[in-house]
Amino acid sequence: MEIPKEELLAPGHRGCAGCGASIAVRLALKALGKNTVAISATGCLEVMTTPYPETAWEIPWIHVAFENAGAVASGVEAALRIQGKDDVNVIAFGGDGGTVDIGLQSLSGAMERGHNLTYICYDNEAYMNTGIQRSGATPYGATTTTSPKGKDSFGEEKPKKNMPMIMAAHGIPYVATASIAYPEDFMKKVKKAAEIDGPAYIHLNQPCTTGWGYDSSKTIEMGRLAVETGSWILYEIENGEFNITYRPTERKPVAEYLKPQKRFRHLDDEHIEKIQEFVDNECAELGL
Amino acid sequence: MKREVMTANKAVAEAVKLAKPQVIPVYPITPQTTISEYLAQFVADEEIDAKYIKVESEHSAISAAVGASGAGVRVFTATSSQGLMLMHEIIFAAAGMRTPIVLADANRAISAPLNIWNDQQDSISQRDAGWLQIYVENAQEALDTTLMAFKISENPKVLLPSMVCLDGFILTHTVEPVEVPEQEKVDEFLPPYKPDHSFLDPNEPMSIGTLADPDYYLEARHAMSVAMRESLDVIEDTCKEFADIFGREYGLIDPYKTEDAEIIFVAMGSMCSTLRVMVDELREKGEKVGLLKIRAYRPFPVEAIDEAVKNCDKLAVLDKNISFGIGGALFADVKAKIHKDAYGFIVGLGGRDITPEAIMEVYEKTKNPEQEVTWIGLKEE
């Protein structure tokens, strides 16, 4: 796969060293090219890329609020199409908070109405912009500032909401999971999402050095461990047909993914076993 | 020009059709619903070449409106009451992002208790958002004001959204004869919207809706304040231009028999029709009374009001809203900006009829005041 050298998210933005969200946007825009309009939900991405009078976006970009990226994207899409700009890609980026929690209704409406747009949830598994509070996408056992480990707590008590399957239940033509650590797989999916007529949803696993607690040089390594342990499964559902797009040659124990991260470091063997069980069940269910 | 009998909701829909917006995101709510229905039918019948977005909530209606306006097209939406409350957050964003959206608000009371009938609490509660607010008295004015609102909002000196406020049921569901202007004349008055900036154009990329830190936020808000002030002239100029083409005259305010009046009623919306009749009745009895109808509530036309009330002794301000702890919102504004002896009256909340008797009571209590703010028509117990 040829990956364009041109960067449509300029360097010099205010992301942390090792920021996975900026990698997500760079890759997505390399896949789409310049003829693209982006919509952002409020969150890390919006704040770090557009402190007025600066912007890192080399393509047109709009942000309105936290919970309405789906609806704003709907309006943008409708306005472009009525002007005959059918070839312009419309892509919305929302974090896990802006997507699976507060923005769920707005996104559901956008998907159900059939707008020709792509929505990417860059999932770093908590509200990172406001300092690591749990979201509906925070995994079982992760400690965050609002699901803290404590005397009577091992962190988040519930597994993450299965957002891609909620999107799939909308009957939209394309749903995929992806990881920033598998750029070709991700970019292929972004291209496919843009080419398909109608709404597309990509749920992107995006390690966060600050929120997950690992060295900033290890973002890609962490993303790979998520996938190689089966904690995050790469698949797509194209017009209802489910396919795994990447199979680890040998699935690694989940402990290898959990142990390097500060958010899981407090977990005892019993909890790790339970997480291994979750992962095994999910892999069995999806046929990995 | 055709003359037809229609509700104010239909009149608004006719105006929207004539204004040719390209994106219409709406969500139905009583008593706005028929606006969404008429527009859906116009689009279904290809009478309007627009994308009608069947959003899942009012929050998404206004969000999609901002997105579409950001992409450079003319946008219309409509709502009422709880719907406007749900839009609240994005109502501010729409103004801050300088999107010239036009929104028709079918004025209705706010829950709790749940009430679907008319008052003006909903739009009044949005008054600090940076939207222009114009209150109308009848179906014709609803149509004409909707047309003018697009032109005013899209003026580069303004670039703030406009809310056309029409009283729920009293106007939205009452039929009246309305002159529907010819498309040709409307096209002359209101040419297609062409934004000065490129807006979401891949050939000229720009970022809109960015973060502004303390070094920039104050200036951004000040620019809105300047635009709101400038909109006073733009409204007046637009009304003149409208009168030249269509023959119907409007302004920031509409004074009636105020020149020699000792007491002037100050009010907004449909109750002005009742008040005008009462002014005539009282005058027949020898009372020197007048009516000042406020059309533009935001911007608040202080100079125009000052001029209209300069000869009077007292003002009787009627509010179909309540700002708890101070009184009616219009009354508070009048007290703050107009240096006259003024008395406030809370009337018609939740659809309580504003009867001639109620207005007589307002008049008497302004002549012989007992207190600054009086609720009219309260039942015993």
mmCIF file of C-alpha atoms in Angstrom, chain B residues 1-335:
data_model
loop_
_atom_site.group_PDB
_atom_site.id
_atom_site.type_symbol
_atom_site.label_atom_id
_atom_site.label_comp_id
_atom_site.label_asym_id
_atom_site.label_seq_id
_atom_site.Cartn_x
_atom_site.Cartn_y
_atom_site.Cartn_z
ATOM 1 C CA MET B 1 -49.522 38.470 -5.395
ATOM 2 C CA LYS B 2 -52.072 36.073 -4.006
ATOM 3 C CA ARG B 3 -54.275 36.632 -1.007
ATOM 4 C CA GLU B 4 -55.120 33.539 0.993
ATOM 5 C CA VAL B 5 -56.556 32.603 4.328
ATOM 6 C CA MET B 6 -53.964 30.794 6.417
ATOM 7 C CA THR B 7 -52.461 30.306 9.868
ATOM 8 C CA ALA B 8 -49.274 32.075 10.888
ATOM 9 C CA ASN B 9 -47.497 28.704 10.714
ATOM 10 C CA LYS B 10 -48.526 28.397 7.076
ATOM 11 C CA ALA B 11 -47.459 31.992 6.519
ATOM 12 C CA VAL B 12 -44.010 31.199 7.914
ATOM 13 C CA ALA B 13 -43.787 28.110 5.696
ATOM 14 C CA GLU B 14 -44.773 30.201 2.658
ATOM 15 C CA ALA B 15 -42.060 32.714 3.538
ATOM 16 C CA VAL B 16 -39.510 29.920 3.856
ATOM 17 C CA LYS B 17 -40.512 28.580 0.464
ATOM 18 C CA LEU B 18 -40.043 32.036 -1.038
ATOM 19 C CA ALA B 19 -36.685 32.499 0.712
ATOM 20 C CA LYS B 20 -35.323 29.259 -0.824
ATOM 21 C CA PRO B 21 -33.156 27.883 1.974
ATOM 22 C CA GLN B 22 -31.066 24.914 0.892
ATOM 23 C CA VAL B 23 -31.063 22.972 4.148
ATOM 24 C CA ILE B 24 -34.003 22.625 6.559
ATOM 25 C CA PRO B 25 -33.350 20.516 9.658
ATOM 26 C CA VAL B 26 -36.523 20.435 11.766
ATOM 27 C CA TYR B 27 -38.108 18.418 14.527
ATOM 28 C CA PRO B 28 -41.830 18.674 15.229
ATOM 29 C CA ILE B 29 -43.236 20.037 18.485
ATOM 30 C CA THR B 30 -46.601 21.530 19.382
ATOM 31 C CA PRO B 31 -47.491 24.225 18.323
ATOM 32 C CA GLN B 32 -44.701 24.501 15.722
ATOM 33 C CA THR B 33 -45.500 21.116 14.148
ATOM 34 C CA THR B 34 -47.424 22.311 11.126
ATOM 35 C CA ILE B 35 -44.414 24.380 10.025
ATOM 36 C CA SER B 36 -42.354 21.156 9.842
ATOM 37 C CA GLU B 37 -45.236 19.448 8.039
ATOM 38 C CA TYR B 38 -45.776 22.182 5.437
ATOM 39 C CA LEU B 39 -42.058 22.329 4.710
ATOM 40 C CA ALA B 40 -41.806 18.530 4.427
ATOM 41 C CA GLN B 41 -44.628 18.629 1.897
ATOM 42 C CA PHE B 42 -43.074 21.508 -0.057
ATOM 43 C CA VAL B 43 -39.838 19.527 -0.325
ATOM 44 C CA ALA B 44 -41.712 16.317 -1.185
ATOM 45 C CA ASP B 45 -43.537 18.163 -3.972
ATOM 46 C CA GLU B 46 -40.306 19.795 -5.202
ATOM 47 C CA GLU B 47 -41.692 23.222 -4.420
ATOM 48 C CA ILE B 48 -38.489 23.893 -2.475
ATOM 49 C CA ASP B 49 -35.128 22.606 -3.703
ATOM 50 C CA ALA B 50 -33.740 21.869 -0.261
ATOM 51 C CA LYS B 51 -32.421 19.035 1.861
ATOM 52 C CA TYR B 52 -34.966 18.431 4.604
ATOM 53 C CA ILE B 53 -33.148 16.699 7.459
ATOM 54 C CA LYS B 54 -35.476 14.601 9.585
ATOM 55 C CA VAL B 55 -33.464 14.985 12.754
ATOM 56 C CA GLU B 56 -34.064 12.978 15.903
ATOM 57 C CA SER B 57 -34.236 15.980 18.260
ATOM 58 C CA GLU B 58 -34.193 19.746 18.408
ATOM 59 C CA HIS B 59 -30.622 19.601 19.649
ATOM 60 C CA SER B 60 -29.683 17.922 16.400
ATOM 61 C CA ALA B 61 -31.909 20.292 14.399
ATOM 62 C CA ILE B 62 -29.931 23.319 15.471
ATOM 63 C CA SER B 63 -26.623 21.394 15.332
ATOM 64 C CA ALA B 64 -27.277 20.348 11.744
ATOM 65 C CA ALA B 65 -28.344 23.928 11.013
ATOM 66 C CA VAL B 66 -24.992 25.231 12.245
ATOM 67 C CA GLY B 67 -23.136 22.585 10.231
ATOM 68 C CA ALA B 68 -25.079 23.439 7.077
ATOM 69 C CA SER B 69 -24.693 27.187 7.571
ATOM 70 C CA GLY B 70 -20.990 26.559 8.149
ATOM 71 C CA ALA B 71 -20.928 24.894 4.758
ATOM 72 C CA GLY B 72 -22.222 28.140 3.240
ATOM 73 C CA VAL B 73 -25.925 27.694 2.535
ATOM 74 C CA ARG B 74 -29.112 29.441 3.667
ATOM 75 C CA VAL B 75 -30.694 27.500 6.537
ATOM 76 C CA PHE B 76 -34.071 27.570 8.230
ATOM 77 C CA THR B 77 -35.329 25.733 11.279
ATOM 78 C CA ALA B 78 -38.260 26.068 13.655
ATOM 79 C CA THR B 79 -39.161 24.953 17.131
ATOM 80 C CA SER B 80 -41.053 25.795 20.301
ATOM 81 C CA SER B 81 -40.826 25.642 24.075
ATOM 82 C CA GLN B 82 -39.080 22.479 25.325
ATOM 83 C CA GLY B 83 -37.510 22.144 21.900
ATOM 84 C CA LEU B 84 -35.894 25.541 22.203
ATOM 85 C CA MET B 85 -34.765 24.599 25.708
ATOM 86 C CA LEU B 86 -33.108 21.485 24.299
ATOM 87 C CA MET B 87 -31.408 23.645 21.650
ATOM 88 C CA HIS B 88 -30.160 26.094 24.272
ATOM 89 C CA GLU B 89 -26.477 25.126 24.233
ATOM 90 C CA ILE B 90 -26.229 25.248 20.452
ATOM 91 C CA ILE B 91 -28.323 28.422 20.235
ATOM 92 C CA PHE B 92 -25.310 30.133 21.801
ATOM 93 C CA ALA B 93 -22.881 28.327 19.492
ATOM 94 C CA ALA B 94 -24.906 29.338 16.414
ATOM 95 C CA ALA B 95 -24.538 33.008 17.334
ATOM 96 C CA GLY B 96 -20.912 32.711 18.408
ATOM 97 C CA MET B 97 -20.045 31.010 15.128
ATOM 98 C CA ARG B 98 -21.846 33.843 13.313
ATOM 99 C CA THR B 99 -24.187 31.585 11.355
ATOM 100 C CA PRO B 100 -27.096 33.585 9.860
ATOM 101 C CA ILE B 101 -29.703 30.917 10.576
ATOM 102 C CA VAL B 102 -33.377 31.900 10.758
ATOM 103 C CA LEU B 103 -35.479 30.096 13.341
ATOM 104 C CA ALA B 104 -39.215 30.464 13.827
ATOM 105 C CA ASP B 105 -40.245 29.938 17.430
ATOM 106 C CA ALA B 106 -43.893 29.142 18.067
ATOM 107 C CA ASN B 107 -43.992 30.721 21.510
ATOM 108 C CA ARG B 108 -45.138 28.304 24.186
ATOM 109 C CA ALA B 109 -44.856 27.989 27.955
ATOM 110 C CA ILE B 110 -42.041 26.042 29.622
ATOM 111 C CA SER B 111 -42.486 22.991 31.846
ATOM 112 C CA ALA B 112 -43.120 22.443 34.780
ATOM 113 C CA PRO B 113 -46.047 22.207 35.076
ATOM 114 C CA LEU B 114 -46.294 20.828 31.555
ATOM 115 C CA ASN B 115 -48.244 23.229 29.396
ATOM 116 C CA ILE B 116 -48.534 23.396 25.625
ATOM 117 C CA TRP B 117 -50.227 26.798 25.467
ATOM 118 C CA ASN B 118 -48.854 30.199 24.683
ATOM 119 C CA ASP B 119 -46.559 32.508 26.516
ATOM 120 C CA GLN B 120 -43.135 33.880 25.592
ATOM 121 C CA GLN B 121 -40.974 32.311 28.255
ATOM 122 C CA ASP B 122 -39.179 30.067 25.745
ATOM 123 C CA SER B 123 -37.682 32.725 23.482
ATOM 124 C CA ILE B 124 -37.171 35.192 26.318
ATOM 125 C CA SER B 125 -35.020 32.559 28.011
ATOM 126 C CA GLN B 126 -32.673 32.707 24.998
ATOM 127 C CA ARG B 127 -32.345 36.466 24.942
ATOM 128 C CA ASP B 128 -28.657 36.605 25.940
ATOM 129 C CA ALA B 129 -27.503 34.161 23.281
ATOM 130 C CA GLY B 130 -26.647 36.706 20.595
ATOM 131 C CA TRP B 131 -29.682 36.095 18.388
ATOM 132 C CA LEU B 132 -31.856 38.839 17.009
ATOM 133 C CA GLN B 133 -35.394 38.369 18.271
ATOM 134 C CA ILE B 134 -38.409 39.824 16.500
ATOM 135 C CA TYR B 135 -41.917 39.330 17.878
ATOM 136 C CA VAL B 136 -44.837 39.382 15.462
ATOM 137 C CA GLU B 137 -48.487 40.211 15.896
ATOM 138 C CA ASN B 138 -50.261 38.417 13.079
ATOM 139 C CA ALA B 139 -49.805 35.968 10.224
ATOM 140 C CA GLN B 140 -48.901 38.627 7.657
ATOM 141 C CA GLU B 141 -46.222 39.999 9.924
ATOM 142 C CA ALA B 142 -44.955 36.448 10.508
ATOM 143 C CA LEU B 143 -44.509 35.950 6.774
ATOM 144 C CA ASP B 144 -42.954 39.343 6.138
ATOM 145 C CA THR B 145 -40.657 39.160 9.155
ATOM 146 C CA THR B 146 -39.395 35.701 8.209
ATOM 147 C CA LEU B 147 -38.394 37.033 4.792
ATOM 148 C CA MET B 148 -36.725 40.077 6.312
ATOM 149 C CA ALA B 149 -34.954 37.978 8.947
ATOM 150 C CA PHE B 150 -32.883 36.174 6.318
ATOM 151 C CA LYS B 151 -31.787 39.468 4.782
ATOM 152 C CA ILE B 152 -30.965 41.027 8.142
ATOM 153 C CA SER B 153 -29.046 38.025 9.467
ATOM 154 C CA GLU B 154 -27.080 37.528 6.259
ATOM 155 C CA ASN B 155 -26.006 41.176 6.154
ATOM 156 C CA PRO B 156 -22.197 41.126 6.569
ATOM 157 C CA LYS B 157 -22.506 43.791 9.271
ATOM 158 C CA VAL B 158 -24.717 41.444 11.302
ATOM 159 C CA LEU B 159 -24.024 37.737 10.655
ATOM 160 C CA LEU B 160 -26.019 36.749 13.686
ATOM 161 C CA PRO B 161 -28.963 34.347 13.629
ATOM 162 C CA SER B 162 -32.549 35.566 13.909
ATOM 163 C CA MET B 163 -35.486 34.225 15.847
ATOM 164 C CA VAL B 164 -38.951 35.074 14.562
ATOM 165 C CA CYS B 165 -41.253 34.723 17.556
ATOM 166 C CA LEU B 166 -44.936 34.036 16.957
ATOM 167 C CA ASP B 167 -47.434 33.289 19.676
ATOM 168 C CA GLY B 168 -48.414 29.633 19.862
ATOM 169 C CA PHE B 169 -52.018 28.817 18.898
ATOM 170 C CA ILE B 170 -53.121 32.466 19.007
ATOM 171 C CA LEU B 171 -51.155 32.937 15.778
ATOM 172 C CA THR B 172 -49.861 29.517 14.809
ATOM 173 C CA HIS B 173 -53.312 27.923 14.630
ATOM 174 C CA THR B 174 -55.536 30.867 13.795
ATOM 175 C CA VAL B 175 -56.412 31.644 10.190
ATOM 176 C CA GLU B 176 -56.248 35.138 8.788
ATOM 177 C CA PRO B 177 -56.057 36.613 5.303
ATOM 178 C CA VAL B 178 -52.431 36.862 4.196
ATOM 179 C CA GLU B 179 -50.861 38.381 1.108
ATOM 180 C CA VAL B 180 -48.256 36.020 -0.266
ATOM 181 C CA PRO B 181 -45.690 37.977 -2.277
ATOM 182 C CA GLU B 182 -44.626 36.972 -5.757
ATOM 183 C CA GLN B 183 -41.466 34.928 -6.070
ATOM 184 C CA GLU B 184 -39.968 37.415 -8.519
ATOM 185 C CA LYS B 185 -40.248 40.265 -6.044
ATOM 186 C CA VAL B 186 -38.859 38.145 -3.220
ATOM 187 C CA ASP B 187 -35.897 37.166 -5.413
ATOM 188 C CA GLU B 188 -35.237 40.860 -5.957
ATOM 189 C CA PHE B 189 -35.477 41.574 -2.232
ATOM 190 C CA LEU B 190 -33.611 38.471 -1.089
ATOM 191 C CA PRO B 191 -31.013 37.202 -3.571
ATOM 192 C CA PRO B 192 -29.303 33.846 -2.957
ATOM 193 C CA TYR B 193 -27.022 33.744 0.091
ATOM 194 C CA LYS B 194 -23.367 34.107 -0.870
ATOM 195 C CA PRO B 195 -21.094 34.114 2.176
ATOM 196 C CA ASP B 196 -18.013 36.329 2.044
ATOM 197 C CA HIS B 197 -15.773 33.575 3.336
ATOM 198 C CA SER B 198 -15.160 30.272 1.659
ATOM 199 C CA PHE B 199 -16.640 28.089 4.420
ATOM 200 C CA LEU B 200 -15.822 24.371 4.395
ATOM 201 C CA ASP B 201 -14.516 24.483 0.839
ATOM 202 C CA PRO B 202 -11.646 22.052 0.178
ATOM 203 C CA ASN B 203 -10.194 24.591 -2.276
ATOM 204 C CA GLU B 204 -9.919 27.202 0.472
ATOM 205 C CA PRO B 205 -9.651 25.312 3.728
ATOM 206 C CA MET B 206 -10.510 27.128 6.933
ATOM 207 C CA SER B 207 -11.183 26.020 10.483
ATOM 208 C CA ILE B 208 -14.390 27.203 12.105
ATOM 209 C CA GLY B 209 -15.505 26.779 15.682
ATOM 210 C CA THR B 210 -12.012 26.802 17.152
ATOM 211 C CA LEU B 211 -10.882 27.146 20.723
ATOM 212 C CA ALA B 212 -10.360 30.757 21.850
ATOM 213 C CA ASP B 213 -8.312 31.260 24.990
ATOM 214 C CA PRO B 214 -8.505 34.331 27.270
ATOM 215 C CA ASP B 215 -6.401 36.288 24.756
ATOM 216 C CA TYR B 216 -9.139 36.067 22.109
ATOM 217 C CA TYR B 217 -12.506 35.193 23.631
ATOM 218 C CA LEU B 218 -13.320 38.696 24.853
ATOM 219 C CA GLU B 219 -12.762 40.175 21.383
ATOM 220 C CA ALA B 220 -14.904 37.494 19.746
ATOM 221 C CA ARG B 221 -17.785 38.299 22.088
ATOM 222 C CA HIS B 222 -17.264 42.029 21.632
ATOM 223 C CA ALA B 223 -17.509 41.610 17.865
ATOM 224 C CA MET B 224 -20.929 40.043 18.426
ATOM 225 C CA SER B 225 -21.960 42.959 20.581
ATOM 226 C CA VAL B 226 -20.915 45.408 17.852
ATOM 227 C CA ALA B 227 -22.830 43.384 15.253
ATOM 228 C CA MET B 228 -25.922 43.391 17.457
ATOM 229 C CA ARG B 229 -25.696 47.181 17.749
ATOM 230 C CA GLU B 230 -25.196 47.544 13.990
ATOM 231 C CA SER B 231 -28.234 45.366 13.408
ATOM 232 C CA LEU B 232 -30.473 48.214 14.626
ATOM 233 C CA ASP B 233 -29.743 50.171 11.436
ATOM 234 C CA VAL B 234 -29.791 47.053 9.304
ATOM 235 C CA ILE B 235 -33.269 46.150 10.564
ATOM 236 C CA GLU B 236 -34.554 49.631 9.805
ATOM 237 C CA ASP B 237 -32.950 49.727 6.359
ATOM 238 C CA THR B 238 -34.277 46.265 5.565
ATOM 239 C CA CYS B 239 -37.781 47.288 6.652
ATOM 240 C CA LYS B 240 -37.587 50.324 4.337
ATOM 241 C CA GLU B 241 -36.431 48.218 1.431
ATOM 242 C CA PHE B 242 -39.219 45.754 2.160
ATOM 243 C CA ALA B 243 -41.787 48.549 2.193
ATOM 244 C CA ASP B 244 -40.513 49.876 -1.146
ATOM 245 C CA ILE B 245 -41.013 46.504 -2.792
ATOM 246 C CA PHE B 246 -44.012 45.057 -0.974
ATOM 247 C CA GLY B 247 -45.767 48.138 0.381
ATOM 248 C CA ARG B 248 -46.026 46.988 3.987
ATOM 249 C CA GLU B 249 -44.197 49.051 6.587
ATOM 250 C CA TYR B 250 -42.407 47.736 9.649
ATOM 251 C CA GLY B 251 -39.741 48.958 12.023
ATOM 252 C CA LEU B 252 -37.968 48.180 15.261
ATOM 253 C CA ILE B 253 -41.098 49.242 17.101
ATOM 254 C CA ASP B 254 -44.641 50.084 16.129
ATOM 255 C CA PRO B 255 -46.122 53.017 18.083
ATOM 256 C CA TYR B 256 -49.884 53.614 18.107
ATOM 257 C CA LYS B 257 -51.360 56.881 19.351
ATOM 258 C CA THR B 258 -48.313 57.476 21.545
ATOM 259 C CA GLU B 259 -47.671 61.156 20.677
ATOM 260 C CA ASP B 260 -50.076 62.713 23.173
ATOM 261 C CA ALA B 261 -50.532 59.657 25.416
ATOM 262 C CA GLU B 262 -50.130 59.981 29.161
ATOM 263 C CA ILE B 263 -49.941 56.207 29.661
ATOM 264 C CA ILE B 264 -48.422 53.898 27.092
ATOM 265 C CA PHE B 265 -48.812 50.118 27.043
ATOM 266 C CA VAL B 266 -45.566 48.392 26.075
ATOM 267 C CA ALA B 267 -45.929 44.844 24.786
ATOM 268 C CA MET B 268 -44.828 42.253 22.232
ATOM 269 C CA GLY B 269 -46.622 39.840 19.942
ATOM 270 C CA SER B 270 -50.268 39.018 19.441
ATOM 271 C CA MET B 271 -51.583 40.796 22.541
ATOM 272 C CA CYS B 272 -50.828 44.073 20.782
ATOM 273 C CA SER B 273 -53.969 43.522 18.672
ATOM 274 C CA THR B 274 -56.124 43.420 21.806
ATOM 275 C CA LEU B 275 -54.238 46.349 23.298
ATOM 276 C CA ARG B 276 -54.835 48.469 20.185
ATOM 277 C CA VAL B 277 -58.587 47.890 20.455
ATOM 278 C CA MET B 278 -58.422 48.814 24.129
ATOM 279 C CA VAL B 279 -56.491 51.986 23.351
ATOM 280 C CA ASP B 280 -59.317 53.024 21.026
ATOM 281 C CA GLU B 281 -61.970 52.190 23.625
ATOM 282 C CA LEU B 282 -60.159 54.075 26.360
ATOM 283 C CA ARG B 283 -59.630 57.048 24.072
ATOM 284 C CA GLU B 284 -63.356 57.133 23.376
ATOM 285 C CA LYS B 285 -63.782 57.541 27.127
ATOM 286 C CA GLY B 286 -61.333 60.439 27.053
ATOM 287 C CA GLU B 287 -58.316 58.586 28.418
ATOM 288 C CA LYS B 288 -55.006 59.622 26.851
ATOM 289 C CA VAL B 289 -53.477 56.232 26.204
ATOM 290 C CA GLY B 290 -51.258 54.659 23.548
ATOM 291 C CA LEU B 291 -49.533 51.424 22.617
ATOM 292 C CA LEU B 292 -45.893 50.779 21.901
ATOM 293 C CA LYS B 293 -45.429 47.448 20.228
ATOM 294 C CA ILE B 294 -41.868 46.176 20.500
ATOM 295 C CA ARG B 295 -40.950 44.183 17.394
ATOM 296 C CA ALA B 296 -37.202 43.946 17.939
ATOM 297 C CA TYR B 297 -36.561 42.740 21.464
ATOM 298 C CA ARG B 298 -32.918 41.971 20.653
ATOM 299 C CA PRO B 299 -31.332 44.283 19.684
ATOM 300 C CA PHE B 300 -33.276 46.351 22.228
ATOM 301 C CA PRO B 301 -34.162 49.576 20.380
ATOM 302 C CA VAL B 302 -33.555 52.068 23.191
ATOM 303 C CA GLU B 303 -33.398 55.205 21.023
ATOM 304 C CA ALA B 304 -36.553 54.355 19.109
ATOM 305 C CA ILE B 305 -38.418 53.616 22.348
ATOM 306 C CA ASP B 306 -37.144 56.811 23.982
ATOM 307 C CA GLU B 307 -38.429 58.840 21.067
ATOM 308 C CA ALA B 308 -41.826 57.113 21.065
ATOM 309 C CA VAL B 309 -42.454 57.533 24.788
ATOM 310 C CA LYS B 310 -40.888 60.972 25.304
ATOM 311 C CA ASN B 311 -44.190 62.775 25.922
ATOM 312 C CA CYS B 312 -45.857 60.261 28.216
ATOM 313 C CA ASP B 313 -45.988 60.080 32.005
ATOM 314 C CA LYS B 314 -46.098 56.372 32.626
ATOM 315 C CA LEU B 315 -45.423 53.055 30.984
ATOM 316 C CA ALA B 316 -47.444 49.876 31.547
ATOM 317 C CA VAL B 317 -45.201 47.005 30.492
ATOM 318 C CA LEU B 318 -46.936 43.691 29.812
ATOM 319 C CA ASP B 319 -44.828 40.546 29.938
ATOM 320 C CA LYS B 320 -45.825 37.037 28.894
ATOM 321 C CA ASN B 321 -42.830 35.730 30.784
ATOM 322 C CA ILE B 322 -41.411 35.902 34.261
ATOM 323 C CA SER B 323 -37.824 36.335 35.365
ATOM 324 C CA PHE B 324 -38.295 35.144 38.916
ATOM 325 C CA GLY B 325 -36.947 37.555 41.457
ATOM 326 C CA ILE B 326 -37.263 40.660 39.293
ATOM 327 C CA GLY B 327 -40.444 40.563 37.182
ATOM 328 C CA GLY B 328 -41.022 40.432 33.437
ATOM 329 C CA ALA B 329 -37.965 40.546 31.197
ATOM 330 C CA LEU B 330 -39.272 43.363 29.008
ATOM 331 C CA PHE B 331 -40.175 45.328 32.135
ATOM 332 C CA ALA B 332 -36.648 44.865 33.522
ATOM 333 C CA ASP B 333 -35.144 46.088 30.240
ATOM 334 C CA VAL B 334 -37.480 49.081 30.115
ATOM 335 C CA LYS B 335 -36.649 49.948 33.726
#
